[in-house]
PDB file of C-alpha atoms in Angstrom:
ATOM      1  CA  MET A  13     117.315 115.806 107.729  1.00  0.00           C
ATOM      2  CA  PRO A  14     115.174 113.613 105.440  1.00  0.00           C
ATOM      3  CA  ARG A  15     115.958 109.954 104.870  1.00  0.00           C
ATOM      4  CA  VAL A  16     116.597 109.255 101.165  1.00  0.00           C
ATOM      5  CA  GLU A  17     115.969 105.851  99.573  1.00  0.00           C
ATOM      6  CA  LEU A  18     117.206 105.207  96.029  1.00  0.00           C
ATOM      7  CA  LEU A  19     114.495 103.416  94.048  1.00  0.00           C
ATOM      8  CA  ALA A  20     116.127 103.411  90.599  1.00  0.00           C
ATOM      9  CA  GLY A  21     119.276 104.784  89.039  1.00  0.00           C
ATOM     10  CA  LEU A  22     119.544 105.018  85.270  1.00  0.00           C
ATOM     11  CA  PRO A  23     121.796 107.105  83.009  1.00  0.00           C
ATOM     12  CA  ASP A  24     119.124 109.785  82.420  1.00  0.00           C
ATOM     13  CA  ILE A  25     117.038 109.628  85.574  1.00  0.00           C
ATOM     14  CA  THR A  26     117.336 108.782  89.257  1.00  0.00           C
ATOM     15  CA  VAL A  27     114.209 107.977  91.247  1.00  0.00           C
ATOM     16  CA  SER A  28     114.300 108.324  95.023  1.00  0.00           C
ATOM     17  CA  ARG A  29     111.937 108.595  97.971  1.00  0.00           C
ATOM     18  CA  HIS A  30     112.527 111.344 100.551  1.00  0.00           C
ATOM     19  CA  VAL A  31     110.966 110.789 103.975  1.00  0.00           C
ATOM     20  CA  CYS A  32     111.056 113.739 106.370  1.00  0.00           C
ATOM     21  CA  HIS A  33     109.942 113.660 110.010  1.00  0.00           C
ATOM     22  CA  ALA A  34     110.438 117.367 110.757  1.00  0.00           C
ATOM     23  CA  GLY A  35     107.716 119.342 112.498  1.00  0.00           C
ATOM     24  CA  PRO A  36     106.880 122.831 113.743  1.00  0.00           C
ATOM     25  CA  ARG A  37     109.515 122.665 116.506  1.00  0.00           C
ATOM     26  CA  ASP A  38     112.355 121.823 114.112  1.00  0.00           C
ATOM     27  CA  ARG A  39     114.481 124.702 112.894  1.00  0.00           C
ATOM     28  CA  PRO A  40     114.552 125.103 109.078  1.00  0.00           C
ATOM     29  CA  PHE A  41     117.966 125.221 107.422  1.00  0.00           C
ATOM     30  CA  PRO A  42     119.213 126.283 103.972  1.00  0.00           C
ATOM     31  CA  GLU A  43     119.535 123.576 101.332  1.00  0.00           C
ATOM     32  CA  GLN A  44     120.519 123.470  97.678  1.00  0.00           C
ATOM     33  CA  HIS A  45     119.312 121.322  94.793  1.00  0.00           C
ATOM     34  CA  ARG A  46     122.255 119.248  93.507  1.00  0.00           C
ATOM     35  CA  GLN A  47     120.450 118.303  90.293  1.00  0.00           C
ATOM     36  CA  ALA A  48     117.412 119.502  88.446  1.00  0.00           C
ATOM     37  CA  SER A  49     114.457 117.511  89.708  1.00  0.00           C
ATOM     38  CA  LEU A  50     110.714 116.993  89.839  1.00  0.00           C
ATOM     39  CA  SER A  51     109.587 116.004  93.336  1.00  0.00           C
ATOM     40  CA  PHE A  52     106.023 114.827  93.861  1.00  0.00           C
ATOM     41  CA  VAL A  53     104.569 115.274  97.353  1.00  0.00           C
ATOM     42  CA  LEU A  54     102.904 111.953  98.180  1.00  0.00           C
ATOM     43  CA  THR A  55     101.863 112.618 101.788  1.00  0.00           C
ATOM     44  CA  GLY A  56     102.145 115.406 104.331  1.00  0.00           C
ATOM     45  CA  SER A  57     102.665 119.103 103.790  1.00  0.00           C
ATOM     46  CA  PHE A  58     105.448 121.669 104.130  1.00  0.00           C
ATOM     47  CA  CYS A  59     106.462 125.184 103.174  1.00  0.00           C
ATOM     48  CA  TYR A  60     109.021 125.513 100.378  1.00  0.00           C
ATOM     49  CA  ARG A  61     110.859 128.855 100.234  1.00  0.00           C
ATOM     50  CA  CYS A  62     112.549 129.481  96.915  1.00  0.00           C
ATOM     51  CA  ARG A  63     113.145 132.520  94.668  1.00  0.00           C
ATOM     52  CA  ASP A  64     111.982 134.897  97.417  1.00  0.00           C
ATOM     53  CA  ARG A  65     108.552 133.250  97.628  1.00  0.00           C
ATOM     54  CA  THR A  66     106.958 130.697  99.931  1.00  0.00           C
ATOM     55  CA  HIS A  67     104.895 127.855  98.493  1.00  0.00           C
ATOM     56  CA  ALA A  68     102.648 125.631 100.614  1.00  0.00           C
ATOM     57  CA  LEU A  69     103.166 122.125  99.220  1.00  0.00           C
ATOM     58  CA  VAL A  70     100.617 119.421 100.030  1.00  0.00           C
ATOM     59  CA  ALA A  71      99.967 115.910  98.698  1.00  0.00           C
ATOM     60  CA  GLY A  72      99.739 116.221  94.919  1.00  0.00           C
ATOM     61  CA  SER A  73     101.995 119.276  94.649  1.00  0.00           C
ATOM     62  CA  VAL A  74     105.194 119.188  92.609  1.00  0.00           C
ATOM     63  CA  MET A  75     108.483 120.826  93.625  1.00  0.00           C
ATOM     64  CA  LEU A  76     110.552 121.895  90.600  1.00  0.00           C
ATOM     65  CA  GLY A  77     114.228 122.079  91.553  1.00  0.00           C
ATOM     66  CA  GLU A  78     116.929 123.671  89.429  1.00  0.00           C
ATOM     67  CA  VAL A  79     120.652 122.873  89.640  1.00  0.00           C
ATOM     68  CA  ASP A  80     122.356 124.804  92.474  1.00  0.00           C
ATOM     69  CA  GLU A  81     119.125 126.614  93.431  1.00  0.00           C
ATOM     70  CA  ALA A  82     118.902 127.458  97.143  1.00  0.00           C
ATOM     71  CA  PHE A  83     115.759 126.696  99.151  1.00  0.00           C
ATOM     72  CA  VAL A  84     114.445 126.193 102.679  1.00  0.00           C
ATOM     73  CA  CYS A  85     111.728 123.754 103.758  1.00  0.00           C
ATOM     74  CA  SER A  86     109.766 124.058 106.987  1.00  0.00           C
ATOM     75  CA  HIS A  87     106.888 122.201 108.599  1.00  0.00           C
ATOM     76  CA  GLU A  88     104.913 124.937 110.327  1.00  0.00           C
ATOM     77  CA  HIS A  89     101.521 123.206 110.080  1.00  0.00           C
ATOM     78  CA  GLY A  90     102.258 119.514 110.576  1.00  0.00           C
ATOM     79  CA  VAL A  91     104.846 116.800 111.018  1.00  0.00           C
ATOM     80  CA  GLY A  92     106.569 115.052 108.134  1.00  0.00           C
ATOM     81  CA  ASP A  93     106.124 114.380 104.472  1.00  0.00           C
ATOM     82  CA  VAL A  94     107.036 111.836 101.816  1.00  0.00           C
ATOM     83  CA  CYS A  95     108.169 112.881  98.329  1.00  0.00           C
ATOM     84  CA  LEU A  96     109.037 110.923  95.201  1.00  0.00           C
ATOM     85  CA  SER A  97     111.892 112.671  93.422  1.00  0.00           C
ATOM     86  CA  LEU A  98     112.982 112.323  89.793  1.00  0.00           C
ATOM     87  CA  ALA A  99     116.457 113.757  89.166  1.00  0.00           C
ATOM     88  CA  LEU A 100     116.935 114.441  85.456  1.00  0.00           C
ATOM     89  CA  SER A 101     120.004 114.345  83.224  1.00  0.00           C
ATOM     90  CA  GLU A 102     121.037 117.323  81.094  1.00  0.00           C
ATOM     91  CA  SER A 103     119.542 115.726  77.953  1.00  0.00           C
ATOM     92  CA  LEU A 104     116.175 115.200  79.636  1.00  0.00           C
ATOM     93  CA  LEU A 105     116.300 118.718  81.058  1.00  0.00           C
ATOM     94  CA  ALA A 106     116.489 120.211  77.598  1.00  0.00           C
ATOM     95  CA  ALA A 107     113.339 118.321  76.633  1.00  0.00           C
ATOM     96  CA  ALA A 108     111.496 119.217  79.866  1.00  0.00           C
ATOM     97  CA  ALA A 109     112.424 122.906  80.066  1.00  0.00           C
ATOM     98  CA  SER A 110     109.528 125.327  79.942  1.00  0.00           C
ATOM     99  CA  ALA A 111     109.344 127.779  77.060  1.00  0.00           C
ATOM    100  CA  HIS A 112     107.754 130.199  79.546  1.00  0.00           C
ATOM    101  CA  ALA A 113     110.660 130.194  82.006  1.00  0.00           C
ATOM    102  CA  ALA A 114     112.756 133.297  82.581  1.00  0.00           C
ATOM    103  CA  PRO A 115     116.129 133.419  80.815  1.00  0.00           C
ATOM    104  CA  GLY A 116     118.543 131.092  82.576  1.00  0.00           C
ATOM    105  CA  ARG A 117     115.716 129.122  84.217  1.00  0.00           C
ATOM    106  CA  LEU A 118     114.386 125.662  83.385  1.00  0.00           C
ATOM    107  CA  PHE A 119     110.983 126.085  84.955  1.00  0.00           C
ATOM    108  CA  ALA A 120     108.624 129.051  85.011  1.00  0.00           C
ATOM    109  CA  ALA A 121     107.886 128.474  88.723  1.00  0.00           C
ATOM    110  CA  PRO A 122     109.526 126.506  91.538  1.00  0.00           C
ATOM    111  CA  ALA A 123     106.345 124.570  92.398  1.00  0.00           C
ATOM    112  CA  LEU A 124     103.047 123.378  90.947  1.00  0.00           C
ATOM    113  CA  ALA A 125      99.719 123.125  92.748  1.00  0.00           C
ATOM    114  CA  PRO A 126      98.200 119.658  93.176  1.00  0.00           C
ATOM    115  CA  ARG A 127      96.888 118.048  90.003  1.00  0.00           C
ATOM    116  CA  PRO A 128      94.947 114.755  90.197  1.00  0.00           C
ATOM    117  CA  ARG A 129      96.652 113.076  87.211  1.00  0.00           C
ATOM    118  CA  ILE A 130     100.166 113.958  88.363  1.00  0.00           C
ATOM    119  CA  SER A 131      99.394 112.842  91.902  1.00  0.00           C
ATOM    120  CA  ALA A 132      97.972 109.525  90.663  1.00  0.00           C
ATOM    121  CA  LEU A 133     101.041 108.948  88.475  1.00  0.00           C
ATOM    122  CA  ALA A 134     103.418 109.594  91.388  1.00  0.00           C
ATOM    123  CA  ARG A 135     101.491 107.189  93.660  1.00  0.00           C
ATOM    124  CA  ALA A 136     101.485 104.494  90.953  1.00  0.00           C
ATOM    125  CA  VAL A 137     105.253 104.788  90.389  1.00  0.00           C
ATOM    126  CA  ALA A 138     105.915 104.668  94.142  1.00  0.00           C
ATOM    127  CA  ALA A 139     103.639 101.627  94.610  1.00  0.00           C
ATOM    128  CA  ALA A 140     105.195  99.789  91.679  1.00  0.00           C
ATOM    129  CA  ALA A 141     108.713 100.490  92.957  1.00  0.00           C
ATOM    130  CA  ASP A 142     107.736  99.106  96.394  1.00  0.00           C
ATOM    131  CA  SER A 143     106.103  95.991  94.958  1.00  0.00           C
ATOM    132  CA  GLY A 144     107.953  92.690  94.999  1.00  0.00           C
ATOM    133  CA  ASP A 145     105.766  91.514  92.104  1.00  0.00           C
ATOM    134  CA  PRO A 146     107.798  91.625  88.843  1.00  0.00           C
ATOM    135  CA  ALA A 147     104.602  92.091  86.818  1.00  0.00           C
ATOM    136  CA  ARG A 148     103.816  95.360  88.668  1.00  0.00           C
ATOM    137  CA  THR A 149     107.403  96.599  88.809  1.00  0.00           C
ATOM    138  CA  PRO A 150     108.316  99.069  86.058  1.00  0.00           C
ATOM    139  CA  ARG A 151     110.969  97.843  83.625  1.00  0.00           C
ATOM    140  CA  TRP A 152     113.429 100.543  84.801  1.00  0.00           C
ATOM    141  CA  ARG A 153     113.269  99.099  88.342  1.00  0.00           C
ATOM    142  CA  ARG A 154     114.218  95.616  87.065  1.00  0.00           C
ATOM    143  CA  TRP A 155     117.324  96.965  85.266  1.00  0.00           C
ATOM    144  CA  ARG A 156     119.185  97.718  88.497  1.00  0.00           C
TER     145      ARG A 156
END
């Protein structure tokens, strides 16, 4: 079971870090997204089974979770991962929803391949949230 650290909680968005130490010998188990979310893989790799497909997520990938959607994660090729997760409110979801998604879906796919700009943004947010320096800390972090 991953360790979850709340980094920021605002009315429209919750930012948290998920640290998992599972490996190839650990048995995968079914999970369910409680909220719609964007989760950026910062380090490590894992398999994400969702919507009858398996996605290999590595550093830079993005997991797109929909409310109440079932999934299973496994670590067949390595041990552990760290993800930065942004849970979105209903109002933000409406703005973020893909026009290409199937009816009843927010996102066209449950995962995105690594993209350098998205990966850099996720690392910068995580570093700023960890920093004790108020000048580097995002304004949303200081509101807590």
